[in-house]
Amino acid sequence: MHYAAGIDVGSLSTEAVILDSEARIVGESILETGFHSTRAAEKAFEAALAHAGLPAEAIETAVATGYGRISVPFAAKRITEISCHALGAWRLFPDTGTVIDIGGQDSKVIQVGTEGRVLDFTMNDKCAAGTGRFLDVMAAKLEVPLEDLGRLSLEARGEATISSVCTVFAESEVVSLVARNHPREEIIRGIHRSIVHRVVSMVRVVGVQGQVTMTGGVALNQGVVALLSEELGRPVRVPAEPRTVGAFGAALHALKGGA
Amino acid sequence: MTLLPAIRYRFMKDIGAPAAMRFAKMGKKRPARPPDPLFAPPLAATRRLKELISRHYFLSRYTRGAMPVAWVTSGAPVEILRPFGYYTLYPENHSALCGAQKVGGRMCAHAEEHGYSPDLCSYARIDLGHALTGNTPVGRLPRPDLLFASNNICQTVLYWYKILAARYGIPLILFDTPYRFADAEGGPDLEYMVGQMEAIIQQLEGISGRRFDREAFSRTIDLAKETSLLWGRVLATMKARPAPMTIFDAFAHMLPIVSLRGLESARGYYRLLLEELEERAERGVGAIREERKRLMWDNIAIWPRMREHANLFASHGMAFVTATYTNAWAETTPLLDPGRPLESLAKAYSCVILNHHLEHRLKLMERLIREYRVDGLVIHSARSCKPYSVGQYDIKRLLLERLSIPSVVIEADIADERAYAEEQTRTRLEAFFEALEEE
């Protein structure tokens, strides 16, 4: 039996996935990237190995992806997260036609073809609106743990209007809503609506095709997923662990290359 | 023209400039470099190009009193100025030069400090920054006596040149080209433009105190046309596989066709360049050592990132073989006709892609894709150039639908190096290369 690894060094978190030769996940890990990409990659790799109960020598090929992909010395190859998310999502849901990945630093919409190939993509990478960073800033402002945002927004009865697409201006809108004692759940829902509008306009640029799969950390927020599905008028599927899809895709590439 | 400055100019042209060029070359003797792993040896013509540019800016300093100086937009019918003996400078070209030297941001900041919005075109901001502070990496630019602008490339030039006219207290000549919403030939638009040309000639006669020499004008048109055709043939050498140069080279070699059109020096230069490229194509020498995929570029160059991008693309075996931008100076100037100078000039200058409806641009791109056997398209969405950047997402979608040509959009700027995100752009481009390689 031989094994392959994928390491996704993102702006906020680093994930590692280890696959056996049948492409089954035998180990995975998620860590904070911190300030040292190479160390984060090594630690995530070690944690995934420990999870799989394997020595490092058992890994035939490792592929690195994410913004820190150049800082993974033990990777045989570096592949962009766009190709990795496409392949990972396609492998999990073979009828995937569109991948929406909202990460910490940017968001992407990818059109996926046969065998998980990238047909087209668009990225939002010039501003924080429409990224996980936007939710981070807002959660801190509202003193809500990030992971509670989704639940709270689903509990909202109404919805506050956040009209600005800029994180800094949206934050000042939130400040004035707080000043007027607007219910917190409704503000959160308004924040989610704002991020979803940004993402939906990107989806329209590429065009929706087939089933929609959402990956990346923000996919854990059910509030965002529900609104996204409402705005797109179609279901949005989320894998059991959306954060490791990039690393999973990288490991699949490693398996392809190493076989 | 007074005698002394005229003699001084003549002396600098014949003796001073060549001596200065030789002096600049001394001490620059580099030891023979090992062969580059990515690129073929540099073109011999490049050295001649550098001389041509240096000489052009160098000589411009000795024009005061010897000959009038005109600042001209890249899309203005400069041929009409030539018989009056103007020394022509192109602020857009100067701004691109500043961008390539990565001082664009600093010069833009001068304009911004004076209240000009950062949303304005960076060519305009750099030029206004220069006008306000006198800063320029080329040493010194002569004060203009005349401004000549055409709105066939954008509307910004009108306001930008009006500011210059007010600042220098000099006349501004505008050539207005109605936007072409359809392919219709002739009609009131053509009459309107020819009428303007006649009025411009009268205006120029008034300003210069010289009679318009129609014969010299016809000769200029003839020369400009021949030079344009040569430029078109230079670009066409990239149809060869592997291509003997890439669009990154063409971005540099386009200076004479933009700024020295209608002059002998430009024609001479392209004869030289064409000969070298044809010879390379014949021998099967590619500009990049391993040409795996052939790409098309849309929009103006990202001047501050030329070298980095040339390396990045070459290291992935990606050769740019055609661009809507470099093609613009080969596309319509062949319409020039010395027999019908004014009419043909109006046609050639109003039919440029930026003054034309989107379907026209799309058809042009489809033709280039087929002729140059293009595998993919890189679209530069330029913060500065709205007329060029609008409609790019439609173009992207339609080219994918009609010709299955994949494309990627990168967001940057033409000359302001501050509007660029290195990592993000690299990720977009590498993802695009991965998708192309999988095909």
XYZ file of C-alpha atoms in Angstrom:
698
model
C 0.000 0.000 0.000
C 1.335 3.445 -0.843
C 0.097 6.794 0.381
C -0.109 10.373 -0.839
C -0.413 13.657 1.044
C -1.921 17.043 0.309
C -1.081 20.149 2.306
C -3.085 23.342 1.961
C -1.336 26.334 3.514
C -3.979 29.050 3.641
C -3.907 32.567 5.025
C -5.643 31.580 8.274
C -5.431 27.796 8.545
C -3.303 24.953 7.246
C -4.770 21.540 6.471
C -3.181 18.225 5.633
C -4.862 15.119 4.201
C -3.350 11.654 3.725
C -4.863 9.227 1.230
C -4.273 5.558 0.657
C -3.854 4.263 -2.883
C -7.649 3.877 -3.175
C -8.051 7.625 -2.455
C -9.573 6.975 0.964
C -8.780 9.553 3.643
C -6.686 7.831 6.332
C -5.515 10.925 8.161
C -6.226 14.644 8.305
C -5.470 17.721 10.362
C -6.405 21.394 10.600
C -4.132 23.917 12.295
C -3.737 27.693 12.421
C -1.132 28.935 9.958
C 0.319 31.544 12.287
C 3.342 33.509 11.108
C 5.535 30.709 9.742
C 4.188 28.869 6.695
C 6.852 26.151 6.533
C 6.467 25.281 10.200
C 2.657 25.241 9.852
C 2.937 22.881 6.892
C 5.306 20.554 8.759
C 3.122 20.519 11.870
C -0.067 19.847 9.898
C 1.700 17.070 7.987
C 2.969 15.471 11.221
C -0.486 15.714 12.813
C -2.105 14.038 9.811
C 0.568 11.300 9.868
C -0.098 10.727 13.585
C -3.826 10.564 12.834
C -3.171 7.951 10.145
C -0.625 6.113 12.323
C 1.959 6.275 9.533
C 5.652 7.233 9.408
C 6.658 10.049 7.046
C 8.482 7.504 4.843
C 5.162 5.877 3.965
C 4.186 8.931 1.913
C 5.202 8.539 -1.701
C 4.276 11.985 -2.972
C 3.134 15.200 -1.336
C 1.529 18.123 -3.175
C 1.243 21.600 -1.666
C -1.466 24.142 -2.393
C -2.771 27.439 -0.977
C -1.036 30.796 -0.669
C 1.850 29.215 1.225
C 2.399 26.459 -1.351
C 5.872 27.772 -2.206
C 6.948 27.347 1.426
C 6.483 23.580 1.668
C 9.960 22.131 1.015
C 8.894 18.474 1.096
C 6.228 18.892 -1.591
C 7.045 17.291 -4.934
C 4.734 19.698 -6.752
C 2.850 22.916 -6.166
C -0.649 23.318 -7.540
C -2.998 26.273 -7.081
C -5.953 25.924 -4.724
C -8.264 26.526 -7.673
C -7.313 23.223 -9.328
C -7.287 21.461 -5.937
C -10.746 22.614 -4.805
C -12.170 21.666 -8.189
C -10.730 18.152 -8.064
C -11.561 17.672 -4.368
C -15.177 18.801 -4.722
C -15.672 16.735 -7.884
C -14.338 13.608 -6.141
C -16.740 14.127 -3.194
C -19.741 14.954 -5.399
C -19.113 13.778 -8.985
C -22.070 15.789 -10.340
C -20.491 19.055 -9.165
C -20.562 21.709 -11.887
C -19.835 24.784 -9.780
C -17.623 25.169 -6.726
C -17.919 28.141 -4.408
C -14.945 28.375 -2.084
C -14.956 31.103 0.524
C -11.710 31.144 2.408
C -10.057 33.515 4.833
C -8.320 35.742 2.290
C -10.306 35.402 -0.904
C -13.293 33.728 -2.460
C -13.505 31.860 -5.738
C -16.152 30.492 -8.024
C -14.961 27.620 -10.197
C -16.699 25.979 -13.136
C -15.822 22.299 -13.045
C -15.800 19.938 -16.019
C -15.300 16.215 -16.435
C -12.793 14.526 -14.121
C -12.738 17.630 -11.916
C -11.015 19.842 -14.488
C -11.169 23.617 -14.156
C -13.153 25.118 -17.037
C -13.276 28.681 -15.792
C -13.009 30.576 -12.535
C -13.261 34.001 -11.002
C -11.760 35.326 -7.808
C -12.427 38.094 -5.373
C -9.027 38.948 -4.008
C -8.758 42.720 -3.960
C -10.909 43.388 -0.895
C -12.160 41.644 2.223
C -15.861 41.842 1.256
C -17.083 38.381 0.362
C -14.371 36.574 2.319
C -14.080 34.866 5.688
C -12.129 37.880 6.909
C -15.294 39.967 6.601
C -17.159 37.617 8.975
C -14.173 37.612 11.340
C -14.233 41.393 11.655
C -18.012 41.466 12.123
C -18.067 38.656 14.704
C -15.465 40.513 16.764
C -17.489 43.732 16.537
C -20.641 41.947 17.733
C -18.784 39.903 20.384
C -20.066 36.635 18.960
C -17.855 33.546 18.540
C -17.360 32.979 14.802
C -18.939 29.527 14.928
C -22.188 30.912 16.442
C -22.875 33.327 13.574
C -24.706 30.736 11.447
C -27.048 29.524 14.193
C -27.876 33.075 15.332
C -28.661 34.262 11.820
C -31.077 31.354 11.297
C -32.870 32.424 14.485
C -33.393 35.996 13.252
C -36.965 37.104 12.616
C -36.062 40.029 10.389
C -32.988 41.291 8.657
C -30.968 44.460 8.983
C -29.824 46.146 5.790
C -26.073 46.423 5.259
C -25.705 48.345 2.016
C -21.959 48.758 1.701
C -19.846 46.073 0.058
C -16.715 47.417 1.721
C -15.685 45.793 5.021
C -14.622 49.045 6.619
C -17.817 50.883 5.659
C -20.004 47.875 6.508
C -18.409 47.799 9.920
C -19.402 51.412 10.514
C -22.948 50.537 9.417
C -22.929 47.769 12.008
C -21.720 50.266 14.611
C -24.695 52.509 13.958
C -27.103 49.546 14.023
C -25.641 48.533 17.392
C -26.022 52.112 18.587
C -29.747 51.897 17.788
C -30.045 48.598 19.698
C -30.966 46.650 16.569
C -31.385 42.911 17.405
C -28.060 41.183 17.035
C -29.432 38.187 15.091
C -30.912 40.494 12.475
C -27.629 42.362 12.086
C -25.847 39.032 11.608
C -28.345 37.982 8.982
C -27.839 41.316 7.217
C -24.083 40.748 7.275
C -24.576 37.305 5.743
C -26.824 38.767 3.058
C -24.119 41.259 2.174
C -21.404 38.606 1.779
C -23.793 36.387 -0.210
C -24.623 39.231 -2.618
C -20.944 39.710 -3.272
C -20.435 35.999 -3.942
C -23.558 35.652 -6.092
C -22.366 38.416 -8.395
C -19.167 36.424 -8.878
C -21.192 33.288 -9.595
C -23.066 35.222 -12.292
C -19.763 36.198 -13.941
C -18.769 32.554 -14.381
C -22.326 31.223 -14.708
C -23.867 28.441 -12.624
C -23.821 24.992 -14.109
C -24.689 21.620 -12.626
C -24.798 21.079 -8.894
C -23.291 23.680 -6.579
C -20.782 22.550 -3.953
C -19.451 24.919 -1.346
C -15.986 24.470 0.198
C -13.748 26.442 2.553
C -14.236 27.471 6.174
C -17.227 29.744 5.601
C -19.225 26.720 4.373
C -19.517 25.734 8.050
C -21.762 28.752 8.560
C -25.297 27.426 7.889
C -26.636 30.982 7.763
C -24.465 31.820 4.745
C -25.222 28.469 3.067
C -29.001 28.968 3.509
C -28.933 32.484 2.044
C -26.645 31.440 -0.807
C -29.008 28.665 -1.755
C -31.962 31.068 -1.539
C -30.258 33.681 -3.757
C -29.103 31.117 -6.324
C -32.485 29.359 -6.318
C -30.854 25.949 -6.025
C -29.460 23.742 -3.276
C -25.891 24.305 -2.130
C -24.155 21.174 -0.896
C -21.495 21.226 1.784
C -19.081 18.329 2.392
C -18.804 16.942 5.935
C -15.517 18.799 6.352
C -15.434 21.710 3.875
C -12.138 23.070 5.198
C -10.005 20.153 4.000
C -11.314 19.987 0.408
C -8.278 21.900 -0.913
C -5.827 19.572 0.864
C -7.907 16.582 -0.293
C -7.685 17.805 -3.896
C -3.927 18.293 -3.514
C -3.594 14.724 -2.195
C -5.623 13.461 -5.179
C -3.224 15.278 -7.507
C -0.325 13.663 -5.611
C -1.918 10.261 -6.083
C -2.371 10.905 -9.826
C 1.218 12.078 -10.179
C 2.733 9.383 -7.995
C 0.858 6.430 -9.497
C 13.136 79.468 -36.651
C 16.040 81.560 -35.475
C 19.468 80.756 -36.762
C 21.466 79.962 -33.648
C 19.092 77.407 -32.062
C 18.610 75.869 -35.505
C 22.347 75.406 -35.918
C 22.640 74.014 -32.391
C 19.819 71.521 -33.067
C 21.423 70.480 -36.348
C 24.765 69.986 -34.601
C 23.219 67.889 -31.815
C 21.326 65.821 -34.351
C 24.307 65.044 -36.581
C 27.203 65.014 -34.136
C 26.100 65.470 -30.505
C 23.463 62.749 -30.317
C 25.519 60.032 -32.030
C 28.479 60.919 -29.781
C 26.278 60.811 -26.676
C 24.866 57.430 -27.732
C 28.380 56.071 -28.223
C 29.430 57.483 -24.872
C 26.439 55.875 -23.146
C 27.333 52.545 -24.727
C 30.978 52.687 -23.562
C 31.486 51.175 -20.152
C 28.326 49.173 -20.686
C 30.264 46.383 -22.334
C 28.929 43.349 -20.546
C 30.860 40.086 -20.456
C 29.316 37.373 -22.605
C 26.478 35.875 -20.582
C 25.745 32.167 -20.424
C 22.729 31.221 -22.543
C 19.441 32.041 -20.806
C 17.511 28.886 -19.868
C 14.170 30.512 -20.744
C 14.806 32.812 -23.664
C 16.592 32.837 -27.010
C 19.485 35.346 -27.266
C 18.146 38.931 -27.324
C 17.308 40.443 -30.702
C 20.140 42.498 -32.176
C 17.596 45.168 -33.182
C 16.837 45.859 -29.519
C 20.081 47.814 -29.194
C 19.091 49.985 -32.140
C 15.674 50.525 -30.516
C 17.267 51.739 -27.276
C 19.404 54.160 -29.279
C 16.378 55.391 -31.164
C 14.425 56.103 -27.962
C 17.340 57.720 -26.119
C 18.147 59.839 -29.124
C 14.516 60.907 -29.492
C 14.272 62.138 -25.903
C 17.839 63.520 -25.924
C 17.334 65.604 -29.078
C 14.016 66.941 -27.814
C 16.026 69.075 -25.342
C 17.612 71.049 -28.157
C 14.394 72.026 -29.904
C 13.816 75.328 -28.094
C 13.946 78.032 -30.700
C 14.874 75.570 -33.428
C 11.540 73.925 -34.046
C 8.078 73.884 -32.463
C 7.206 71.024 -30.089
C 3.830 69.284 -30.039
C 2.527 66.878 -27.432
C 0.276 64.348 -29.091
C -2.120 61.578 -27.980
C -1.377 58.064 -29.243
C -4.513 58.062 -31.392
C -4.208 61.495 -32.989
C -3.567 61.727 -36.774
C -0.026 63.008 -36.308
C 0.585 62.903 -40.072
C -1.176 66.251 -40.388
C 1.434 67.885 -38.105
C 4.492 66.551 -39.917
C 4.512 69.010 -42.868
C 4.636 71.859 -40.323
C 7.861 70.444 -38.862
C 6.753 69.818 -35.292
C 8.965 67.787 -32.957
C 6.412 65.409 -31.503
C 6.383 63.879 -28.042
C 3.848 61.423 -26.691
C 2.927 61.887 -23.019
C 1.364 58.390 -23.021
C 4.662 56.925 -24.153
C 6.523 58.941 -21.509
C 4.074 57.683 -18.833
C 4.579 54.093 -19.971
C 8.335 54.640 -19.692
C 7.881 55.946 -16.133
C 5.686 52.908 -15.397
C 8.298 50.509 -16.747
C 10.907 52.144 -14.524
C 8.559 51.732 -11.532
C 8.433 55.456 -10.796
C 4.825 55.751 -12.008
C 3.381 55.499 -8.504
C 5.545 58.334 -7.251
C 4.610 60.565 -10.178
C 0.915 59.715 -9.786
C 1.234 60.728 -6.131
C 2.373 64.231 -7.205
C -0.851 64.641 -9.166
C -2.910 63.203 -6.316
C -1.339 65.685 -3.889
C -2.701 68.412 -6.162
C -6.203 67.002 -5.900
C -6.411 64.713 -8.939
C -8.359 61.553 -8.096
C -6.537 58.208 -7.855
C -9.377 56.870 -10.041
C -8.040 58.871 -13.010
C -5.954 57.172 -15.684
C -2.359 56.703 -14.503
C -0.962 57.929 -17.837
C -2.793 61.206 -17.166
C -1.724 61.327 -13.507
C 1.925 60.672 -14.341
C 1.883 63.346 -17.042
C 0.163 65.860 -14.774
C 2.606 64.902 -12.010
C 5.402 65.716 -14.460
C 3.784 68.975 -15.550
C 3.362 70.055 -11.924
C 6.828 69.112 -10.647
C 9.104 68.748 -13.687
C 10.059 65.274 -12.429
C 10.909 62.730 -15.087
C 13.349 59.835 -15.402
C 14.302 60.977 -18.935
C 16.134 64.039 -17.678
C 14.030 66.847 -19.063
C 11.114 67.231 -21.466
C 10.803 70.323 -23.658
C 7.906 72.670 -22.999
C 5.204 72.108 -25.624
C 4.112 74.825 -28.069
C 1.033 72.923 -29.190
C -1.219 70.121 -28.007
C -2.950 67.721 -30.354
C -5.515 65.227 -29.049
C -8.110 62.875 -30.427
C -10.892 61.227 -28.459
C -10.740 58.031 -30.559
C -8.957 56.311 -27.643
C -10.847 57.810 -24.682
C -12.573 60.910 -23.381
C -10.027 61.433 -20.604
C -7.485 62.901 -23.051
C -9.779 65.892 -23.744
C -9.841 67.001 -20.115
C -6.219 66.044 -19.487
C -5.059 68.099 -22.498
C -7.323 71.022 -21.555
C -5.510 71.138 -18.211
C -2.143 71.125 -20.023
C -3.330 73.862 -22.407
C -4.319 76.054 -19.463
C -1.106 75.319 -17.563
C 1.241 76.086 -20.471
C -0.980 78.734 -22.055
C -0.755 77.107 -25.497
C -3.263 76.110 -28.187
C -5.000 72.737 -28.091
C -6.224 71.099 -31.273
C -8.922 68.476 -30.875
C -9.921 65.896 -33.425
C -13.332 64.470 -32.581
C -14.117 60.974 -33.892
C -17.751 59.929 -33.504
C -18.047 56.496 -31.891
C -18.766 53.766 -34.421
C -21.896 51.951 -33.307
C -22.156 50.170 -36.652
C -19.897 49.156 -39.523
C -21.469 51.672 -41.941
C -18.985 53.361 -44.296
C -18.881 57.050 -45.210
C -21.913 59.218 -44.440
C -22.170 62.356 -42.319
C -19.571 61.139 -39.794
C -16.895 60.995 -42.468
C -17.855 64.434 -43.836
C -17.788 65.808 -40.320
C -14.267 64.455 -39.707
C -12.890 65.632 -43.072
C -14.359 69.058 -42.324
C -12.493 69.100 -39.037
C -9.256 68.156 -40.800
C -9.611 71.121 -43.167
C -10.241 73.394 -40.198
C -7.242 71.916 -38.336
C -5.008 72.635 -41.335
C -6.165 76.262 -41.342
C -5.631 76.468 -37.617
C -2.110 75.083 -37.979
C -1.334 77.529 -40.794
C -2.450 80.340 -38.509
C -0.392 79.124 -35.554
C 2.770 78.342 -37.496
C 2.603 81.064 -40.092
C 3.433 78.453 -42.742
C 1.502 77.239 -45.748
C 0.351 73.643 -45.623
C 2.496 71.617 -48.030
C 0.087 69.113 -49.540
C 2.811 67.221 -51.335
C 4.844 66.774 -48.187
C 1.616 65.643 -46.510
C 1.009 62.967 -49.135
C 4.590 61.758 -48.734
C 4.088 61.543 -44.952
C 0.906 59.521 -45.422
C 2.742 57.212 -47.765
C 5.577 56.797 -45.268
C 3.197 56.225 -42.327
C 1.306 53.625 -44.311
C 4.429 51.770 -45.321
C 5.697 51.838 -41.728
C 2.370 50.484 -40.474
C 2.438 47.700 -43.017
C 5.960 46.846 -41.886
C 4.786 46.799 -38.258
C 1.976 44.474 -39.306
C 4.533 42.143 -40.904
C 6.700 42.306 -37.776
C 3.700 41.140 -35.732
C 2.804 38.504 -38.308
C 6.166 36.777 -37.805
C 4.647 35.519 -34.526
C 2.335 33.289 -36.564
C 5.328 30.969 -36.851
C 5.559 28.132 -34.379
C 7.674 28.705 -32.347
C 7.163 32.459 -32.493
C 10.431 34.388 -33.070
C 9.374 37.053 -30.568
C 6.606 37.431 -28.013
C 4.184 40.204 -27.223
C 6.436 41.260 -24.352
C 9.073 42.080 -26.997
C 6.452 43.731 -29.185
C 5.414 45.987 -26.280
C 8.931 47.432 -26.379
C 9.302 47.476 -30.172
C 5.996 49.317 -30.679
C 7.425 52.674 -29.617
C 8.468 53.829 -33.122
C 5.094 53.007 -34.704
C 3.298 54.936 -31.948
C 5.651 57.885 -31.472
C 7.688 58.194 -34.661
C 4.994 57.398 -37.208
C 5.425 59.294 -40.456
C 9.204 59.645 -39.982
C 12.014 57.885 -41.836
C 13.595 56.579 -38.638
C 10.564 54.403 -37.809
C 10.434 52.849 -41.258
C 14.153 52.132 -41.217
C 13.883 50.524 -37.818
C 11.085 48.126 -38.776
C 12.906 47.042 -41.938
C 15.811 46.043 -39.722
C 13.638 44.302 -37.129
C 11.549 42.477 -39.721
C 14.619 41.113 -41.446
C 15.982 39.717 -38.192
C 12.637 38.192 -37.163
C 11.993 36.591 -40.541
C 15.432 35.092 -40.449
C 14.767 33.715 -36.956
C 11.406 32.289 -37.977
C 13.062 30.592 -40.938
C 15.661 28.984 -38.723
C 12.918 27.897 -36.283
C 14.306 29.941 -33.385
C 11.609 30.618 -30.779
C 11.670 33.646 -28.489
C 11.130 31.308 -25.553
C 13.023 28.048 -25.507
C 10.046 25.846 -24.898
C 6.819 27.074 -26.475
C 4.047 24.803 -25.206
C 0.990 27.029 -25.437
C 0.212 30.156 -27.425
C -1.645 33.040 -25.807
C -3.321 36.294 -26.697
C -3.158 39.445 -24.536
C -6.007 41.939 -24.247
C -5.553 45.573 -23.134
C -2.529 47.824 -22.593
C 0.616 46.297 -21.063
C 1.254 46.217 -17.319
C 4.456 48.245 -17.789
C 5.851 47.924 -14.228
C 5.592 44.111 -14.356
C 6.904 43.387 -17.834
C 10.061 41.556 -16.806
C 8.433 39.501 -14.037
C 5.574 38.508 -16.310
C 7.862 37.671 -19.225
C 9.772 35.315 -16.911
C 6.663 33.799 -15.349
C 5.037 33.041 -18.697
C 8.244 31.739 -20.257
C 8.932 29.451 -17.293
C 5.568 27.772 -17.971
C 6.175 27.491 -21.704
C 3.477 30.093 -22.408
C 4.192 32.323 -25.397
C 2.157 35.447 -26.057
C 1.875 35.583 -29.829
C -0.726 38.277 -30.386
C -2.394 41.199 -28.611
C -5.236 43.548 -29.436
C -3.026 46.382 -28.168
C 0.047 45.959 -30.385
C -2.230 45.113 -33.302
C -4.013 48.472 -33.010
C -1.216 50.224 -34.974
C -1.349 47.677 -37.770
C -5.098 47.304 -37.959
C -6.408 50.478 -39.562
C -3.413 52.539 -40.749
C -3.130 50.402 -43.919
C -6.384 52.185 -44.872
C -4.263 55.295 -45.447
C -4.304 56.456 -49.044
C -1.946 59.216 -50.263
C -4.402 59.808 -53.107
C -7.254 60.644 -50.720
C -5.276 61.802 -47.699
C -7.906 63.476 -45.532
C -10.675 60.951 -46.047
C -8.390 57.998 -45.520
C -6.876 59.603 -42.432
C -10.347 60.098 -40.936
C -11.245 56.488 -41.674
C -8.031 55.024 -40.308
C -8.210 56.961 -37.074
C -11.899 56.532 -36.335
C -11.925 52.773 -36.967
C -9.536 51.868 -34.122
C -10.887 49.222 -31.737
C -11.474 51.582 -28.824
C -13.752 53.714 -30.997
C -15.678 50.736 -32.279
C -18.591 48.633 -31.032
C -17.879 45.448 -29.089
C -18.889 43.008 -31.815
C -16.181 44.510 -34.033
C -13.588 43.901 -31.336
C -14.865 40.389 -30.842
C -14.600 39.596 -34.568
C -11.076 40.987 -34.623
C -10.123 38.797 -31.668
C -11.668 35.735 -33.292
C -9.605 36.392 -36.413
C -6.385 36.829 -34.423
C -7.114 33.649 -32.427
C -7.453 31.650 -35.627
C -4.555 33.213 -37.526
C -2.106 32.970 -34.643
C -3.382 29.566 -33.422
C -4.093 30.837 -29.922
C -4.798 28.387 -27.066
C -5.852 30.866 -24.387
C -6.485 34.503 -23.609
C -5.143 36.659 -20.780
C -7.354 39.653 -20.117
C -5.833 42.563 -18.279
C -8.574 44.511 -16.574
C -6.776 47.845 -16.327
C -7.813 50.159 -13.567
C -6.755 53.146 -15.654
C -8.287 52.324 -18.992
C -12.047 52.099 -18.724
C -12.776 52.151 -22.488
C -10.492 49.151 -22.939
C -11.673 47.262 -19.853
C -15.423 47.618 -20.221
C -17.062 44.598 -21.848
C -14.170 42.252 -21.110
C -16.340 39.797 -19.180
C -18.713 39.590 -22.137
C -15.752 39.032 -24.453
C -14.499 36.297 -22.131
C -17.857 34.526 -22.100
C -18.458 34.863 -25.846
C -15.006 33.625 -26.864
C -15.477 30.590 -24.629
C -18.881 29.935 -26.218
C -17.883 30.560 -29.838
C -14.321 29.244 -30.040
C -13.890 27.315 -26.756
C -11.017 29.648 -25.925
C -10.396 29.705 -22.178
C -9.333 32.958 -20.570
C -8.317 34.499 -17.292
C -8.821 38.032 -16.002
C -6.071 39.742 -14.034
C -6.689 43.054 -12.333
C -3.816 45.523 -12.493
C -2.855 48.865 -13.939
C -0.941 50.135 -16.938
C 1.617 52.353 -15.175
C 0.760 52.706 -11.475
C 2.683 49.877 -9.825
C 0.769 50.409 -6.578
C -2.403 48.863 -8.061
C -1.054 45.338 -8.195
C -1.324 42.317 -5.897
C 1.564 40.006 -6.654
C 0.486 36.766 -4.974
C -3.130 36.961 -6.074
C -2.189 37.615 -9.685
C 0.310 34.766 -9.644
C -2.328 32.363 -8.298
C -4.816 33.339 -10.995
C -2.235 32.919 -13.729
C -0.879 29.622 -12.439
C -4.406 28.207 -12.096
C -4.998 29.238 -15.696
C -1.764 27.531 -16.824
C -2.794 24.347 -14.967
C -6.165 24.323 -16.709
C -4.495 24.889 -20.109
C -1.949 22.121 -19.531
C -4.714 19.651 -18.691
C -6.390 20.141 -22.045
